[in-house]
XYZ file of C-alpha atoms in Angstrom:
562
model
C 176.546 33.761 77.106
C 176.298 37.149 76.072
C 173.528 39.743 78.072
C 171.435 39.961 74.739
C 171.400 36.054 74.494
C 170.343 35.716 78.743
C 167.569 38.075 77.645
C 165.963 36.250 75.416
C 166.045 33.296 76.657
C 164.680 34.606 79.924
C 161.747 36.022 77.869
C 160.934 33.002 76.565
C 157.470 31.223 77.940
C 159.346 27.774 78.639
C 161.799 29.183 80.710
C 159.495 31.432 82.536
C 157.462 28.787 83.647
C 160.288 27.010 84.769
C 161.406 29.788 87.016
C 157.358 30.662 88.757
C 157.599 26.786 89.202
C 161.036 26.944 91.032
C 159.707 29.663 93.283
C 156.428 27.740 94.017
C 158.552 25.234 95.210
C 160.629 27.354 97.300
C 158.035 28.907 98.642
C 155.717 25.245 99.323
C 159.020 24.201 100.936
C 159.379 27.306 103.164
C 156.009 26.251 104.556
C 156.643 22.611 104.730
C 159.731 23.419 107.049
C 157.514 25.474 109.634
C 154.572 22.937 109.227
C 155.443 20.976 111.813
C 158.301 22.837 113.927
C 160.060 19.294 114.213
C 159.763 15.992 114.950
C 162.005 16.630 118.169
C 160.636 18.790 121.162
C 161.897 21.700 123.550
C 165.996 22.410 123.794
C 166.584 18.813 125.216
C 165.349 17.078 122.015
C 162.103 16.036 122.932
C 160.803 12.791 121.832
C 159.775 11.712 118.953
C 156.228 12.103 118.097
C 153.759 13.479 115.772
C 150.705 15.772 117.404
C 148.352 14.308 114.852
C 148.746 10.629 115.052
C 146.082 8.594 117.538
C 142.739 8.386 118.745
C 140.882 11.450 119.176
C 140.548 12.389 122.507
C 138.827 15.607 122.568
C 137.339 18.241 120.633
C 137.695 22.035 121.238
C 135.119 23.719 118.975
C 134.872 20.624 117.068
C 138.394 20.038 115.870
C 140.216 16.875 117.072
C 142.556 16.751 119.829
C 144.733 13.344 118.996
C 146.209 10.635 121.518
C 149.925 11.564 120.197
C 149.534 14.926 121.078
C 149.182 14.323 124.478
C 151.837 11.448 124.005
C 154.554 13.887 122.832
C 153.828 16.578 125.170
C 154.584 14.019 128.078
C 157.278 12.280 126.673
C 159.374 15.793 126.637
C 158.265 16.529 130.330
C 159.688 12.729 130.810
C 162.904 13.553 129.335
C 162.980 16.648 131.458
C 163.316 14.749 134.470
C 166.345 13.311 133.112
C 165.935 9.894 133.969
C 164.003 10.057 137.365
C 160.713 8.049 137.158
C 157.327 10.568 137.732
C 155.946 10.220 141.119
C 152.301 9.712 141.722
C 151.889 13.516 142.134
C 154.253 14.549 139.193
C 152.402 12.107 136.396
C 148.789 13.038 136.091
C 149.777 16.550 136.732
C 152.098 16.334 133.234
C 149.396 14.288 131.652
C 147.247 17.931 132.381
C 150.126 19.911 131.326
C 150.190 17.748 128.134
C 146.547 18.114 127.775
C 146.068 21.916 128.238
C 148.835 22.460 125.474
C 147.106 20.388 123.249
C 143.960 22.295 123.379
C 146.325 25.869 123.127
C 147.539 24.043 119.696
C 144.508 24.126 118.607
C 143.298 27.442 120.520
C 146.388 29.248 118.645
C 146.111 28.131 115.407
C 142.063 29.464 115.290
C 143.394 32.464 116.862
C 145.919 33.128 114.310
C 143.491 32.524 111.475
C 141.240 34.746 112.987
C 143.211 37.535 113.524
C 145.575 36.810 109.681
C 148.267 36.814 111.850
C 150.570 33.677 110.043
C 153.537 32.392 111.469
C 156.485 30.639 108.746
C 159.673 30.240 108.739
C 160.439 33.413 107.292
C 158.420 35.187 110.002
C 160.495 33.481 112.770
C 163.292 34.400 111.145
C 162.523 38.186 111.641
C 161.648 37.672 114.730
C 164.284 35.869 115.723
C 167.068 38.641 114.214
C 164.823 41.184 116.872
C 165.542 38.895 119.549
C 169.404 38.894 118.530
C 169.066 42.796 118.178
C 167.965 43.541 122.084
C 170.453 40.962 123.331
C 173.168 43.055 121.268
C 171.897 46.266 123.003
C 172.098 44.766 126.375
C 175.603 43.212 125.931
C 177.059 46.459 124.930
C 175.186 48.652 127.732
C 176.408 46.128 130.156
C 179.986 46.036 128.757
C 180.111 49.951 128.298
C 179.177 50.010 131.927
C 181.386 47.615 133.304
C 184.222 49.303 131.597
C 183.483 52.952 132.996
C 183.702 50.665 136.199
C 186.745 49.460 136.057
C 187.803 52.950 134.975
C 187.064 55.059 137.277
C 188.459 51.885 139.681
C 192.063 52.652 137.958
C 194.554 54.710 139.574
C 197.546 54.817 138.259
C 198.282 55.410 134.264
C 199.735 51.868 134.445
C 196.510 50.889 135.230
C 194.427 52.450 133.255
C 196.903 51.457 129.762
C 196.198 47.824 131.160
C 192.595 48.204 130.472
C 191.106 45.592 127.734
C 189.152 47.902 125.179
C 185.130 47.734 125.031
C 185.636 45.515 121.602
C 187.347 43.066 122.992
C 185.208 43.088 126.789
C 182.442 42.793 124.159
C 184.090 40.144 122.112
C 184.157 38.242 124.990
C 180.789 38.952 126.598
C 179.419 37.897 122.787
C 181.539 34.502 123.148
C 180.344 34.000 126.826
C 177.018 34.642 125.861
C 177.283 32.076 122.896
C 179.133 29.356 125.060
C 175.938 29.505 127.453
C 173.463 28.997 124.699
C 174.924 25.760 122.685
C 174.644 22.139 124.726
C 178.243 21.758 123.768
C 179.485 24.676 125.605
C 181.623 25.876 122.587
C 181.539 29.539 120.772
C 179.948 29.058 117.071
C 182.367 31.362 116.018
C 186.005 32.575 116.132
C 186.901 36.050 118.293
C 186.411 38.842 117.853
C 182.776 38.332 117.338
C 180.907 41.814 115.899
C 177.587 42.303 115.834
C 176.751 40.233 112.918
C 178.787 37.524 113.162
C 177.095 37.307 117.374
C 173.653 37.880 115.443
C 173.986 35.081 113.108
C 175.380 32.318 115.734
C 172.696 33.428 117.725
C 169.689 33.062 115.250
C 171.151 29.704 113.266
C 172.717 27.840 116.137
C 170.569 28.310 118.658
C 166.572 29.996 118.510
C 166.240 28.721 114.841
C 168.168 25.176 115.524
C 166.741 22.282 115.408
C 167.083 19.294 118.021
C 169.488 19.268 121.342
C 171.229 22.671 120.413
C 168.098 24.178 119.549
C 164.683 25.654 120.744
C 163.174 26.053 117.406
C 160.177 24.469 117.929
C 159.766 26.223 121.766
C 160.502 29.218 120.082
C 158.117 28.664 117.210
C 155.178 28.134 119.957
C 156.382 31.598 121.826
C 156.310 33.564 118.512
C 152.625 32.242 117.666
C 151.551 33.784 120.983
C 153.709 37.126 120.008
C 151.874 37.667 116.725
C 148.408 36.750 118.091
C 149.084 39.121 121.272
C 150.699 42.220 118.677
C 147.088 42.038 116.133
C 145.472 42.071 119.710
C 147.249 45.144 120.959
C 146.830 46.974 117.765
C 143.153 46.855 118.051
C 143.403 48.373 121.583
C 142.514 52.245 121.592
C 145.892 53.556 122.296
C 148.323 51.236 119.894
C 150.937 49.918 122.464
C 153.345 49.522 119.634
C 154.378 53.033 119.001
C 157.227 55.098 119.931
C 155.208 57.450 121.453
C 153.572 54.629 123.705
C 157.277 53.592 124.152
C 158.541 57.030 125.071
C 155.685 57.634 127.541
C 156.377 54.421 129.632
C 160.145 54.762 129.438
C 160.191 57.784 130.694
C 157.067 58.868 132.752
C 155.274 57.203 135.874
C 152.115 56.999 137.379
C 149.880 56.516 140.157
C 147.257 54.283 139.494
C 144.606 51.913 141.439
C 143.085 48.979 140.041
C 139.358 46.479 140.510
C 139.476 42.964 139.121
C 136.411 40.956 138.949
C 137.352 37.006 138.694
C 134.318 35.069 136.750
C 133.046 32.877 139.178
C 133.755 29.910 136.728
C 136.206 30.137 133.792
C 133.409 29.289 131.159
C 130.881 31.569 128.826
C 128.487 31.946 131.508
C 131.212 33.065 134.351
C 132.688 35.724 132.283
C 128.944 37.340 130.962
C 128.362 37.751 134.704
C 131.814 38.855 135.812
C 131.700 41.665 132.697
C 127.928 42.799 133.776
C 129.478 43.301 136.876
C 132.499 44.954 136.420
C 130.568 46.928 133.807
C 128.003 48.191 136.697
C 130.549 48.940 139.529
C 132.619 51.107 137.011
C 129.340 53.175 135.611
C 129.182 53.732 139.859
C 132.146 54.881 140.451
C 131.696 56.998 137.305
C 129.192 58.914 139.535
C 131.525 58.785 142.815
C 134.956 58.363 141.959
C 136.066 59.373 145.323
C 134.748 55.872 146.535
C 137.048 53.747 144.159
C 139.270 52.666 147.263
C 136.546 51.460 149.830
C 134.577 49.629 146.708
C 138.238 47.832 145.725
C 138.663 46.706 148.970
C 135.062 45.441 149.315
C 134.678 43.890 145.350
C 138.266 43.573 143.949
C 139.447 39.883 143.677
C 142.819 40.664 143.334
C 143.631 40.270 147.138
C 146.974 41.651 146.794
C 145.641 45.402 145.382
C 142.457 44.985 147.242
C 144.221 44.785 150.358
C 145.389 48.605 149.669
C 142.089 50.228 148.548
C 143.092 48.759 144.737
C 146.276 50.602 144.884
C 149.198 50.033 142.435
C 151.384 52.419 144.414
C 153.355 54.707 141.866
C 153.995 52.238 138.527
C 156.903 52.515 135.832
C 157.733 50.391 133.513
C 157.512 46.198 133.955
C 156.244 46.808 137.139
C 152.759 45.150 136.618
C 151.405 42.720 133.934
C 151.440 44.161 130.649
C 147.558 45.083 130.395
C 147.165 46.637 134.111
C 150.646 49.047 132.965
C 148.857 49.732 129.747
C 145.456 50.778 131.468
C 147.463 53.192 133.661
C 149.407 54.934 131.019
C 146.512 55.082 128.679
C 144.062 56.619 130.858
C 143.838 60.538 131.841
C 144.321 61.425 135.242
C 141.192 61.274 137.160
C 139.367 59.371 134.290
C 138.561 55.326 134.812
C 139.804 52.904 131.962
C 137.325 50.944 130.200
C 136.248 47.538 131.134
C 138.870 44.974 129.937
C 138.853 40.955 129.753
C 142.124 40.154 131.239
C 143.949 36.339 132.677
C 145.334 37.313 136.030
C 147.959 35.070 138.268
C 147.657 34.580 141.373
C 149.320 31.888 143.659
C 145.975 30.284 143.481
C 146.797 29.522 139.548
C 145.330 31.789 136.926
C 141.820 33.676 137.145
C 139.903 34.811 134.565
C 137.510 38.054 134.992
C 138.023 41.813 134.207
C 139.712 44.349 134.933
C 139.606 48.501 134.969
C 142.362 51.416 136.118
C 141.713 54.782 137.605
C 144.952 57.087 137.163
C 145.403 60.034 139.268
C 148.592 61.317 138.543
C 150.988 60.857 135.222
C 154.652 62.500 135.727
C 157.926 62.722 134.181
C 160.472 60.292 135.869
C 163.688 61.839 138.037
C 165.343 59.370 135.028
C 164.016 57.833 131.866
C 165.220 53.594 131.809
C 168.520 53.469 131.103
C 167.335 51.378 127.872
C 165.828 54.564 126.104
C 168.799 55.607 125.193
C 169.400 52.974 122.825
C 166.729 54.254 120.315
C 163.069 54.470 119.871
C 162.863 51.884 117.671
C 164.391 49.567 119.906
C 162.470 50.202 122.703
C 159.263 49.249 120.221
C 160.920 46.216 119.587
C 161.141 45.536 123.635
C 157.413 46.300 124.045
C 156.538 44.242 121.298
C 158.469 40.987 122.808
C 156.534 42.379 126.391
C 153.052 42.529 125.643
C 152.616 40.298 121.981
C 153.293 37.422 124.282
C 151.232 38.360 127.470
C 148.651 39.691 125.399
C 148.742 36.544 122.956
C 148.646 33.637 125.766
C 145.668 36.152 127.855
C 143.851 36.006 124.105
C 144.140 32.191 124.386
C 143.188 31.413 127.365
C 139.981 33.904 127.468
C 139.164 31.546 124.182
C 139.324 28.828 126.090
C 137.757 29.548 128.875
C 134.534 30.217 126.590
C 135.527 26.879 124.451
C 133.022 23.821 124.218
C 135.418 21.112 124.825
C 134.119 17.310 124.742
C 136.289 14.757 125.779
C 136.259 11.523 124.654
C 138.023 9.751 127.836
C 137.232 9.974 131.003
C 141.205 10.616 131.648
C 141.374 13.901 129.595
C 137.649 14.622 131.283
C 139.451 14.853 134.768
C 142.003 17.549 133.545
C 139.049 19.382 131.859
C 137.030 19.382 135.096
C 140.058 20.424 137.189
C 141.078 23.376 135.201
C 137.820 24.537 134.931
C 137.779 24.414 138.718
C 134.599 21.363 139.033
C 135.724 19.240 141.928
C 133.053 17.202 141.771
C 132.805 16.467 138.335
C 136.956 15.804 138.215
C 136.098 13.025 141.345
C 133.267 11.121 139.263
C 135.263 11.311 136.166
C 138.600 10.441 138.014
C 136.834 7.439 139.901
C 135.532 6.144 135.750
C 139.442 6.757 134.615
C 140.797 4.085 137.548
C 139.174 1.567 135.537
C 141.164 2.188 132.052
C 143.897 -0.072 132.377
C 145.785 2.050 128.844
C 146.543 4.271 131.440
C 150.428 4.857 132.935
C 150.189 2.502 135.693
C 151.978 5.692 137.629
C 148.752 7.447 136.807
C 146.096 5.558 137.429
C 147.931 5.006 140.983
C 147.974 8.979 141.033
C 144.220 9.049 140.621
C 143.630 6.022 143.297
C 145.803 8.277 146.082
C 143.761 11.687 145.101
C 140.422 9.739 145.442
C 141.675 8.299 148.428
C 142.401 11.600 150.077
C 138.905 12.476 148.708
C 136.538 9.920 150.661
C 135.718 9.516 153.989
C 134.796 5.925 153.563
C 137.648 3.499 155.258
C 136.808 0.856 152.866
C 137.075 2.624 149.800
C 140.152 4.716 151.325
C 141.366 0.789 151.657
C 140.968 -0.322 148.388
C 142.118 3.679 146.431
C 145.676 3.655 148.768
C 146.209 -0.385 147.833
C 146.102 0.712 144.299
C 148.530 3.758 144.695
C 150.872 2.130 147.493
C 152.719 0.278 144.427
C 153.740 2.930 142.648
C 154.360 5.479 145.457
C 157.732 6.372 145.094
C 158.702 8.724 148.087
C 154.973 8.481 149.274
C 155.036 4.527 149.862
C 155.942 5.554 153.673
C 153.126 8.094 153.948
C 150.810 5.861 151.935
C 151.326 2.780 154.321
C 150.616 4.982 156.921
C 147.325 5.934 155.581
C 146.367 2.577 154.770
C 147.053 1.716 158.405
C 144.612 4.354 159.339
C 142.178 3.245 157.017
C 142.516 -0.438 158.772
C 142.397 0.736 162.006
C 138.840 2.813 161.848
C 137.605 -0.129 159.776
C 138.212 -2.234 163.046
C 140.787 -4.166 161.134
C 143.834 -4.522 164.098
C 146.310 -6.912 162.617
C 145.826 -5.052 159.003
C 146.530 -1.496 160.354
C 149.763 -3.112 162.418
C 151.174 -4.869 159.805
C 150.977 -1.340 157.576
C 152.273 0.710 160.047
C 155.476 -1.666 160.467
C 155.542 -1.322 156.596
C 155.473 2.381 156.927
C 158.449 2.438 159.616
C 160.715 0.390 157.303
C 159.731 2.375 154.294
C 160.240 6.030 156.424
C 163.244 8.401 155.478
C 166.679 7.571 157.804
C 166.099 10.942 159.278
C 161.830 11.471 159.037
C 160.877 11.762 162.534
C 157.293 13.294 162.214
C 156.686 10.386 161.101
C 158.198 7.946 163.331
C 156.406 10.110 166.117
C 152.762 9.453 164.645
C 153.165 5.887 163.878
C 154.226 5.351 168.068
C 150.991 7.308 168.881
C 149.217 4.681 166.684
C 150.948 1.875 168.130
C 149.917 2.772 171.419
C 146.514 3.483 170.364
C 146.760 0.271 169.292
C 148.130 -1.196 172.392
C 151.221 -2.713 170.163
C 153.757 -1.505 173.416
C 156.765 -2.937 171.982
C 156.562 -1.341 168.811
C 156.121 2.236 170.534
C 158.915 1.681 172.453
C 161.195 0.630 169.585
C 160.245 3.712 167.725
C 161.015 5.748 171.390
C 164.503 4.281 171.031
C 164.559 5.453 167.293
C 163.699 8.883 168.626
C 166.762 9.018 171.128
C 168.915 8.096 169.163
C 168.251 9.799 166.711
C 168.123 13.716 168.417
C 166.308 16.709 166.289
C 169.293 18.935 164.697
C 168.734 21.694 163.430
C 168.370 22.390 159.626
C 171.186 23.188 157.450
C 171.156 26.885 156.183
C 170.539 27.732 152.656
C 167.651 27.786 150.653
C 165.464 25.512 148.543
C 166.372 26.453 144.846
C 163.955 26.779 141.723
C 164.154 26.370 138.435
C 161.369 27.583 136.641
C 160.623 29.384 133.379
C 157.900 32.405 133.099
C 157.315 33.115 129.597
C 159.981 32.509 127.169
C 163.422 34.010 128.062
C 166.289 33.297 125.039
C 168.556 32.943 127.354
């Protein structure tokens, strides 16, 4: 077909419909793909599920919460245990976990409206290419300074000629890296890797992939938080995501102190009062700054700072959360930050409140981060995968904190009360969930042990531990020894006996705390034989000492691509 002939027919009205139709579909399909972010959860697959299938449960701001949220949610935490059954502590504690992300769904996609801040397919796939950019800097930093290690380790000529060159150490930090990211433990791609080809296996095979080699969908959730967290930060005073932000944090310090006021509750109400007053102990030490470390110490709830007269010691960079090192390099020496809304962690689990910065000193560091030198823009691009997400999942929770949330089972009412930190209202509603027999039997035994720790009524303790002695798992030992307690201050001999004896056979081959309470309750109980065949166990059985080494853990803060 000649160029004059492809013109006009181009330029003709049938054809041109055809191709605005073509790209309506491309573009309806592009959507369709990131609709969902897959039928499969997490990198282990997930299980299968769909988020809006069910009964509703719960409303946050009037939109629905469904049963299959919650469903899926727990069904990947299930699979995470890799075959090991939930204990009675473990369950209802995923069932919240489940719960909490199901309102953040919802939380996140109102926040992203809000702010215009859209997340598709195309959008993770930017994203996702910036991710593959700063693990590309950090490969070749670490390769170029392994390999001025291991040259200045060389001696001899001989030695130095033996050398591999920095492409192919890179080459095979880019395949190691790979190997570790793929379930299969195979490079996508043959050596030597450059920078695109590493780029590409990363993005395709592994943070946009779908199912076991994949964390699209985990990633998906991460980059919502990113976007709503960036629109945040832009509307800040001092725009974060600059290079002149960047330059000042990569290469400067300060000396900065800190007051956080936690809202008494995390609710509407809690965080009016905890604003007024952080609002009027700021507007005082306005008017006598020189008292900012006795009124920390006095009025900060951050124990750790207030400890220290609110002092964050001398910060640089990814030393603090992401708002507290953005109040101290955005505020003049001398000069007191504005009031800000901020989620703080704590070992207690999160607190809501506020928080404001005095900053006394701003220098130059002895050395700007070794990552500065790999460009401005990258450093931007580092800040931005920082404090989007911090800032995004602070946004979120600060929305729900002032939520109205109903729930429509008294199940999902328990988590509610607990996270908003009602003890008493998580009891009543716990005690009304025992009764729902649709309930994980592992579950509703979890909620008969809590409200058995919960009364001091033997009867009821009686009748909450017979209900969560089935389904114990590792507890069954500790529960029978409960519910032998229980008997024994009801006045109930041969039922208290016959439960401790349950609790000895059920006890760990090498518990011994244990075995030493149950003899002091067989005495108590005048059962002498008993005693003394646990005072033969106890012989026999000499304290060692505990092996060295420590506990491992495996946990995740934030998303990490690797």
């Amino acid at each position: 077909m000649t160029l004059m002939k492809l013109r006009k027919k181009l330029s003709s009205r049938k054809t041109t419909q055809i191709i605005l139709w073509a790209l309506v579909v491309v573009f309806v399909a592009g959507i369709a793909l990131t609709g969902q972010y897959g039928a499969k959860g997490g990198n282990n697959g997930g299980a299968a599920g769909n988020v809006n299938s069910g009964q509703v449960i719960a409303t946050v701001n009037g939109t629905a919460v469904k049963s299959g949220a919650i469903d899926k949610y727990y069904a990947e935490q299930l699979v995470e245990l890799k075959g090991s059954a939930p204990d009675i502590d473990q369950a209802p504690a995923m069932r919240q976990s489940a719960f909490a992300r199901a309102i953040q769904d919802v939380l996140k996609k109102k926040a992203l409206a809000e702010l215009r801040a859209g997340v598709n397919y195309f959008t993770l796939r930017d994203y996702a290419n910036e991710y593959a950019r700063t693990q590309v800097a950090d490969l070749r930093a670490s390769v170029e300074k392994d390999r001025k290690a291991k040259e200045e380790a060389a001696k001899t000529a001989e030695e130095k000629k033996k050398l591999k060159s920095f492409d192919e150490m890179l080459s095979e930090a880019y395949d190691s890296f790979l190997v570790r990211t793929t379930a299969d433990g195979k490079s996508p791609v043959t050596k030597p890797i450059d920078d695109k080809k590493f780029i590409n296996a990363y993005v395709s095979g592994f943070l946009l992939s779908k199912g076991t080699n994949g964390i699209y969908e985990r990633f998906a959730d991460y980059i919502k938080s990113q976007r709503i967290g960036e629109v945040y930060g832009k509307r800040l005073p001092v725009d974060p995501f600059t290079a002149d932000y960047a330059k000042t944090i990569y290469t400067k310090e300060v000396e900065a102190s800190m007051i956080f006021i936690k809202a008494d509750s995390p609710s509407s109400a809690g965080l009016k009062a905890a604003k007024e007053k952080a609002e009027k102990l700021r507007g005082e030490l306005e008017k006598d700054p020189k008292s900012f470390s006795k009124k920390a110490e006095s009025e900060s709830d951050d124990m750790m700072t207030a400890m220290k007269g609110g002092s964050l010691g001398t910060l640089q960079l990814e030393q603090q959360a992401a708002l507290v090192e953005y109040l101290a390099f955005t505020t003049k020496a001398g000069e007191i930050s504005p009031v800000n809304p901020m989620v703080m962690q704590s070992y207690m689990g999160n607190m809501v409140g506020y928080v404001f910065v005095t900053t006394s000193k701003i220098s130059d560091r002895k050395e700007a981060d070794e990552r500065w030198k790999q460009g401005a823009d990258v450093a931007v691009i580092r800040i931005r995968q920082r404090y989007g997400p911090e800032f995004g999942a602070m946004y979120v929770d600060l929305r729900q904190a002032e939520a109205e949330i109903q729930c429509k089972s008294e199940e999902m009412a328990t988590y509610l009360a607990e996270m908003r930190g009602d003890i008493n209202a998580a009891k009543e509603h716990r005690a009304k969930a025992l009764q729902d027999t649709n309930l994980p039997d592992v579950v509703r035994a979890g909620f008969a042990y809590r409200l058995a720790e919960d009364t001091g009524d033997s009867k009821k303790r009686i009748e909450y531990y017979l209900q969560a002695v089935q389904f114990g798992g590792a507890k069954q030992a500790t529960i029978s020894y409960k519910l032998g307690i229980a008997y024994a201050d009801n006045k109930q001999k041969d039922e208290a006996l016959k439960h401790f004896r349950n609790a000895e056979e059920l006890a760990s081959s090498l518990d011994r705390n244990i075995r030493k309470d149950l003899k002091e309750q067989f005495l108590k109980l005048g059962a002498k034989e008993d005693a003394a065949r646990i005072e033969q166990w106890l012989k026999d059985n000499p304290e060692t000492a505990p092996a060295g080494g420590g506990m491992g853990f495996d946990g995740m803060s934030g998303f990490s691509p690797q």
